[in-house]
Amino acid sequence: YNPAEHLTSDVPIRSIRLCMRYGTRAFDTSVYYGPSEIVLGGVLEALKYEFPRGSYKLITKCGRYGLTPAEFDYSPSTIQRSVQRSLERLNTTYLDILYLHDVDMVADEAMPKRDGDHSTALSEDREVYDLGLGQESKVWGEGDRKVLEAYGELKRMKEQGLVKNIGITDNYFKLALLVRQKYGPMDVLMSFCHLTAQNDTFTPFVKELTGRAGVGQLLTASPLCVGLLAPSPPEWSPTPARLKSAASEALNICSTWNGGLPNIALGFAYRNARDLGIPTAVGMGSLEQAHETVRVWREIASDDSSQEREEYEDRVLRVFDVSGYRNYSWPCPQQRYTLRDNYRKCSDSPFGWMAT
């Protein structure tokens, strides 16, 4: 979400080097994220003598290339070109994880509602969400077929050695079951914005995804809810006005805590992810954010969090409860940030930005 001036400065290389010296060993990106692969690939190439390729894992995505439905392309030929381009940009011969990006915007919907609390999909509404016993192999339509065909292409790339692990984003349990029926259990699935202080409904899905769907590795991402729990949420945030208002109230409540709401939200997400045994992907765009993220992670990992932290967490959770938006999921966003503008400014010479 950073402007081109930020991306073409020395901040990316300094921030990534700091993270790696702290112990970060996995980087999640996507061809959809503007110049992200170019910037990350250039940095890792510059740091290769201190951190060779085998010392970290590279994760990227394919299938989504823009904001509109027309800019999703799950065809095998496009995926092949996309992955080859990602390998070139990232200066690598293989990927540790490759996801089909935002499958929920391609697959056929099997939900009674597009927003709200979907946790009942694991209880009284199983049949309505197409998650009942015996429904695992049901293909609803062309969208499901596109996802399955694309996943088959990822599987072929894995057999060729271009990719070590394959999976999907986001938490689309129906597809995890469907993939298992056709290809066997998927290697990895990542869910974003569903293990946070605003919405932690991913928790009950963990046992089902690893058990019934057989997913080998789960990950969670975006503990700050794509900026909702940050001091200045992005203008394109798709959240309802009342939820934004609740987040603003939570921000004010945490103003007296060192690190504010982002610190409290990170601690909540890290503790829950740790208890579930799930890694967390978090966005960091500066040295300061890297320092703060590691500070919180170390506190939670050492079980050194205070009663005062937990009291702040409880107050934040109550704010979302009272607003009626605790565990609320919003429909897929149509983001309006300036990724294309950034890409044009950074892409003429893929590594030219490093000269500055």
PDB file of N, CA and C in Angstrom, residues 168-217:
ATOM      1  N   ILE A 168      -4.378 -22.761  -1.770  1.00  0.00           N
ATOM      2  CA  ILE A 168      -5.317 -21.699  -2.130  1.00  0.00           C
ATOM      3  C   ILE A 168      -5.375 -20.634  -1.034  1.00  0.00           C
ATOM      4  N   THR A 169      -5.802 -19.452  -1.417  1.00  0.00           N
ATOM      5  CA  THR A 169      -6.289 -18.433  -0.494  1.00  0.00           C
ATOM      6  C   THR A 169      -7.680 -18.055  -1.001  1.00  0.00           C
ATOM      7  N   ASP A 170      -8.651 -17.905  -0.234  1.00  0.00           N
ATOM      8  CA  ASP A 170      -8.730 -17.736   1.189  1.00  0.00           C
ATOM      9  C   ASP A 170      -9.341 -18.997   1.785  1.00  0.00           C
ATOM     10  N   ASN A 171      -9.905 -18.871   2.997  1.00  0.00           N
ATOM     11  CA  ASN A 171     -10.507 -20.003   3.690  1.00  0.00           C
ATOM     12  C   ASN A 171     -11.803 -20.422   3.016  1.00  0.00           C
ATOM     13  N   TYR A 172     -11.692 -21.232   1.991  1.00  0.00           N
ATOM     14  CA  TYR A 172     -12.870 -21.719   1.291  1.00  0.00           C
ATOM     15  C   TYR A 172     -12.935 -23.224   1.511  1.00  0.00           C
ATOM     16  N   PHE A 173     -13.574 -23.600   2.608  1.00  0.00           N
ATOM     17  CA  PHE A 173     -13.587 -24.983   3.066  1.00  0.00           C
ATOM     18  C   PHE A 173     -14.158 -25.907   1.994  1.00  0.00           C
ATOM     19  N   LYS A 174     -15.208 -25.441   1.315  1.00  0.00           N
ATOM     20  CA  LYS A 174     -15.833 -26.270   0.269  1.00  0.00           C
ATOM     21  C   LYS A 174     -14.810 -26.695  -0.779  1.00  0.00           C
ATOM     22  N   LEU A 175     -13.936 -25.763  -1.190  1.00  0.00           N
ATOM     23  CA  LEU A 175     -12.944 -26.084  -2.206  1.00  0.00           C
ATOM     24  C   LEU A 175     -11.854 -27.004  -1.673  1.00  0.00           C
ATOM     25  N   ALA A 176     -11.498 -26.841  -0.412  1.00  0.00           N
ATOM     26  CA  ALA A 176     -10.508 -27.746   0.185  1.00  0.00           C
ATOM     27  C   ALA A 176     -11.017 -29.178   0.149  1.00  0.00           C
ATOM     28  N   LEU A 177     -12.313 -29.355   0.413  1.00  0.00           N
ATOM     29  CA  LEU A 177     -12.909 -30.696   0.337  1.00  0.00           C
ATOM     30  C   LEU A 177     -12.968 -31.188  -1.105  1.00  0.00           C
ATOM     31  N   LEU A 178     -13.318 -30.293  -2.025  1.00  0.00           N
ATOM     32  CA  LEU A 178     -13.441 -30.671  -3.424  1.00  0.00           C
ATOM     33  C   LEU A 178     -12.088 -31.057  -4.020  1.00  0.00           C
ATOM     34  N   VAL A 179     -11.060 -30.284  -3.694  1.00  0.00           N
ATOM     35  CA  VAL A 179      -9.712 -30.592  -4.176  1.00  0.00           C
ATOM     36  C   VAL A 179      -9.263 -31.951  -3.653  1.00  0.00           C
ATOM     37  N   ARG A 180      -9.561 -32.237  -2.397  1.00  0.00           N
ATOM     38  CA  ARG A 180      -9.153 -33.532  -1.836  1.00  0.00           C
ATOM     39  C   ARG A 180      -9.783 -34.694  -2.594  1.00  0.00           C
ATOM     40  N   GLN A 181     -11.038 -34.528  -2.988  1.00  0.00           N
ATOM     41  CA  GLN A 181     -11.717 -35.594  -3.716  1.00  0.00           C
ATOM     42  C   GLN A 181     -11.064 -35.858  -5.068  1.00  0.00           C
ATOM     43  N   LYS A 182     -10.581 -34.820  -5.727  1.00  0.00           N
ATOM     44  CA  LYS A 182     -10.052 -34.981  -7.090  1.00  0.00           C
ATOM     45  C   LYS A 182      -8.543 -35.221  -7.118  1.00  0.00           C
ATOM     46  N   TYR A 183      -7.790 -34.514  -6.244  1.00  0.00           N
ATOM     47  CA  TYR A 183      -6.326 -34.564  -6.330  1.00  0.00           C
ATOM     48  C   TYR A 183      -5.642 -35.056  -5.060  1.00  0.00           C
ATOM     49  N   GLY A 184      -6.392 -35.249  -4.006  1.00  0.00           N
ATOM     50  CA  GLY A 184      -5.793 -35.548  -2.721  1.00  0.00           C
ATOM     51  C   GLY A 184      -5.667 -34.273  -1.899  1.00  0.00           C
ATOM     52  N   PRO A 185      -5.322 -34.399  -0.614  1.00  0.00           N
ATOM     53  CA  PRO A 185      -5.272 -33.226   0.268  1.00  0.00           C
ATOM     54  C   PRO A 185      -4.301 -32.167  -0.251  1.00  0.00           C
ATOM     55  N   MET A 186      -4.701 -30.910  -0.164  1.00  0.00           N
ATOM     56  CA  MET A 186      -3.811 -29.836  -0.597  1.00  0.00           C
ATOM     57  C   MET A 186      -2.725 -29.611   0.449  1.00  0.00           C
ATOM     58  N   ASP A 187      -1.614 -29.056  -0.020  1.00  0.00           N
ATOM     59  CA  ASP A 187      -0.469 -28.854   0.861  1.00  0.00           C
ATOM     60  C   ASP A 187      -0.708 -27.745   1.871  1.00  0.00           C
ATOM     61  N   VAL A 188      -1.309 -26.642   1.413  1.00  0.00           N
ATOM     62  CA  VAL A 188      -1.360 -25.451   2.256  1.00  0.00           C
ATOM     63  C   VAL A 188      -2.579 -24.601   1.917  1.00  0.00           C
ATOM     64  N   LEU A 189      -3.118 -23.934   2.931  1.00  0.00           N
ATOM     65  CA  LEU A 189      -4.238 -23.006   2.746  1.00  0.00           C
ATOM     66  C   LEU A 189      -4.002 -21.812   3.655  1.00  0.00           C
ATOM     67  N   MET A 190      -4.178 -20.614   3.099  1.00  0.00           N
ATOM     68  CA  MET A 190      -4.009 -19.403   3.898  1.00  0.00           C
ATOM     69  C   MET A 190      -5.312 -18.615   3.968  1.00  0.00           C
ATOM     70  N   SER A 191      -5.663 -18.207   5.173  1.00  0.00           N
ATOM     71  CA  SER A 191      -6.848 -17.382   5.391  1.00  0.00           C
ATOM     72  C   SER A 191      -6.410 -16.024   5.918  1.00  0.00           C
ATOM     73  N   PHE A 192      -7.024 -14.947   5.415  1.00  0.00           N
ATOM     74  CA  PHE A 192      -6.657 -13.626   5.909  1.00  0.00           C
ATOM     75  C   PHE A 192      -7.847 -12.936   6.557  1.00  0.00           C
ATOM     76  N   CYS A 193      -7.542 -12.121   7.563  1.00  0.00           N
ATOM     77  CA  CYS A 193      -8.546 -11.316   8.284  1.00  0.00           C
ATOM     78  C   CYS A 193      -9.515 -12.144   9.113  1.00  0.00           C
ATOM     79  N   HIS A 194      -9.203 -13.398   9.398  1.00  0.00           N
ATOM     80  CA  HIS A 194     -10.123 -14.225  10.176  1.00  0.00           C
ATOM     81  C   HIS A 194      -9.479 -14.834  11.420  1.00  0.00           C
ATOM     82  N   LEU A 195      -8.377 -14.258  11.858  1.00  0.00           N
ATOM     83  CA  LEU A 195      -7.814 -14.611  13.162  1.00  0.00           C
ATOM     84  C   LEU A 195      -7.286 -13.310  13.772  1.00  0.00           C
ATOM     85  N   THR A 196      -8.219 -12.410  14.025  1.00  0.00           N
ATOM     86  CA  THR A 196      -7.893 -11.052  14.440  1.00  0.00           C
ATOM     87  C   THR A 196      -8.744 -10.654  15.650  1.00  0.00           C
ATOM     88  N   ALA A 197      -8.439  -9.477  16.184  1.00  0.00           N
ATOM     89  CA  ALA A 197      -9.217  -8.976  17.311  1.00  0.00           C
ATOM     90  C   ALA A 197     -10.631  -8.592  16.897  1.00  0.00           C
ATOM     91  N   GLN A 198     -10.865  -8.427  15.614  1.00  0.00           N
ATOM     92  CA  GLN A 198     -12.212  -8.124  15.131  1.00  0.00           C
ATOM     93  C   GLN A 198     -12.963  -9.387  14.719  1.00  0.00           C
ATOM     94  N   ASN A 199     -12.229 -10.381  14.219  1.00  0.00           N
ATOM     95  CA  ASN A 199     -12.871 -11.580  13.672  1.00  0.00           C
ATOM     96  C   ASN A 199     -11.928 -12.767  13.842  1.00  0.00           C
ATOM     97  N   ASP A 200     -12.283 -13.682  14.725  1.00  0.00           N
ATOM     98  CA  ASP A 200     -11.431 -14.859  14.931  1.00  0.00           C
ATOM     99  C   ASP A 200     -12.170 -16.154  14.599  1.00  0.00           C
ATOM    100  N   THR A 201     -13.039 -16.087  13.580  1.00  0.00           N
ATOM    101  CA  THR A 201     -13.839 -17.255  13.216  1.00  0.00           C
ATOM    102  C   THR A 201     -13.041 -18.341  12.502  1.00  0.00           C
ATOM    103  N   PHE A 202     -11.767 -18.081  12.207  1.00  0.00           N
ATOM    104  CA  PHE A 202     -10.958 -19.134  11.600  1.00  0.00           C
ATOM    105  C   PHE A 202     -10.713 -20.275  12.584  1.00  0.00           C
ATOM    106  N   THR A 203     -10.725 -19.961  13.870  1.00  0.00           N
ATOM    107  CA  THR A 203     -10.378 -20.937  14.901  1.00  0.00           C
ATOM    108  C   THR A 203     -11.172 -22.241  14.791  1.00  0.00           C
ATOM    109  N   PRO A 204     -12.501 -22.215  14.727  1.00  0.00           N
ATOM    110  CA  PRO A 204     -13.226 -23.492  14.650  1.00  0.00           C
ATOM    111  C   PRO A 204     -13.023 -24.244  13.339  1.00  0.00           C
ATOM    112  N   PHE A 205     -12.552 -23.552  12.302  1.00  0.00           N
ATOM    113  CA  PHE A 205     -12.327 -24.226  11.020  1.00  0.00           C
ATOM    114  C   PHE A 205     -11.031 -25.038  10.999  1.00  0.00           C
ATOM    115  N   VAL A 206     -10.115 -24.733  11.926  1.00  0.00           N
ATOM    116  CA  VAL A 206      -8.792 -25.348  11.881  1.00  0.00           C
ATOM    117  C   VAL A 206      -8.877 -26.875  11.956  1.00  0.00           C
ATOM    118  N   LYS A 207      -9.618 -27.374  12.921  1.00  0.00           N
ATOM    119  CA  LYS A 207      -9.725 -28.829  13.088  1.00  0.00           C
ATOM    120  C   LYS A 207     -10.357 -29.477  11.860  1.00  0.00           C
ATOM    121  N   GLU A 208     -11.372 -28.841  11.290  1.00  0.00           N
ATOM    122  CA  GLU A 208     -12.050 -29.388  10.111  1.00  0.00           C
ATOM    123  C   GLU A 208     -11.132 -29.377   8.888  1.00  0.00           C
ATOM    124  N   LEU A 209     -10.386 -28.291   8.707  1.00  0.00           N
ATOM    125  CA  LEU A 209      -9.519 -28.173   7.539  1.00  0.00           C
ATOM    126  C   LEU A 209      -8.372 -29.168   7.582  1.00  0.00           C
ATOM    127  N   THR A 210      -7.780 -29.360   8.748  1.00  0.00           N
ATOM    128  CA  THR A 210      -6.664 -30.311   8.857  1.00  0.00           C
ATOM    129  C   THR A 210      -7.158 -31.745   8.949  1.00  0.00           C
ATOM    130  N   GLY A 211      -8.353 -31.938   9.504  1.00  0.00           N
ATOM    131  CA  GLY A 211      -8.895 -33.280   9.659  1.00  0.00           C
ATOM    132  C   GLY A 211      -9.693 -33.729   8.457  1.00  0.00           C
ATOM    133  N   ARG A 212     -10.875 -33.196   8.315  1.00  0.00           N
ATOM    134  CA  ARG A 212     -11.771 -33.641   7.242  1.00  0.00           C
ATOM    135  C   ARG A 212     -11.221 -33.321   5.859  1.00  0.00           C
ATOM    136  N   ALA A 213     -10.645 -32.112   5.674  1.00  0.00           N
ATOM    137  CA  ALA A 213     -10.098 -31.747   4.363  1.00  0.00           C
ATOM    138  C   ALA A 213      -8.656 -32.197   4.202  1.00  0.00           C
ATOM    139  N   GLY A 214      -7.967 -32.507   5.290  1.00  0.00           N
ATOM    140  CA  GLY A 214      -6.611 -33.037   5.211  1.00  0.00           C
ATOM    141  C   GLY A 214      -5.549 -32.048   4.790  1.00  0.00           C
ATOM    142  N   VAL A 215      -5.804 -30.741   4.936  1.00  0.00           N
ATOM    143  CA  VAL A 215      -4.811 -29.738   4.529  1.00  0.00           C
ATOM    144  C   VAL A 215      -3.544 -29.908   5.358  1.00  0.00           C
ATOM    145  N   GLY A 216      -2.399 -29.924   4.687  1.00  0.00           N
ATOM    146  CA  GLY A 216      -1.149 -30.191   5.377  1.00  0.00           C
ATOM    147  C   GLY A 216      -0.670 -29.059   6.257  1.00  0.00           C
ATOM    148  N   GLN A 217      -0.844 -27.810   5.814  1.00  0.00           N
ATOM    149  CA  GLN A 217      -0.365 -26.659   6.575  1.00  0.00           C
ATOM    150  C   GLN A 217      -1.334 -25.495   6.416  1.00  0.00           C
TER     151      GLN A 217
END
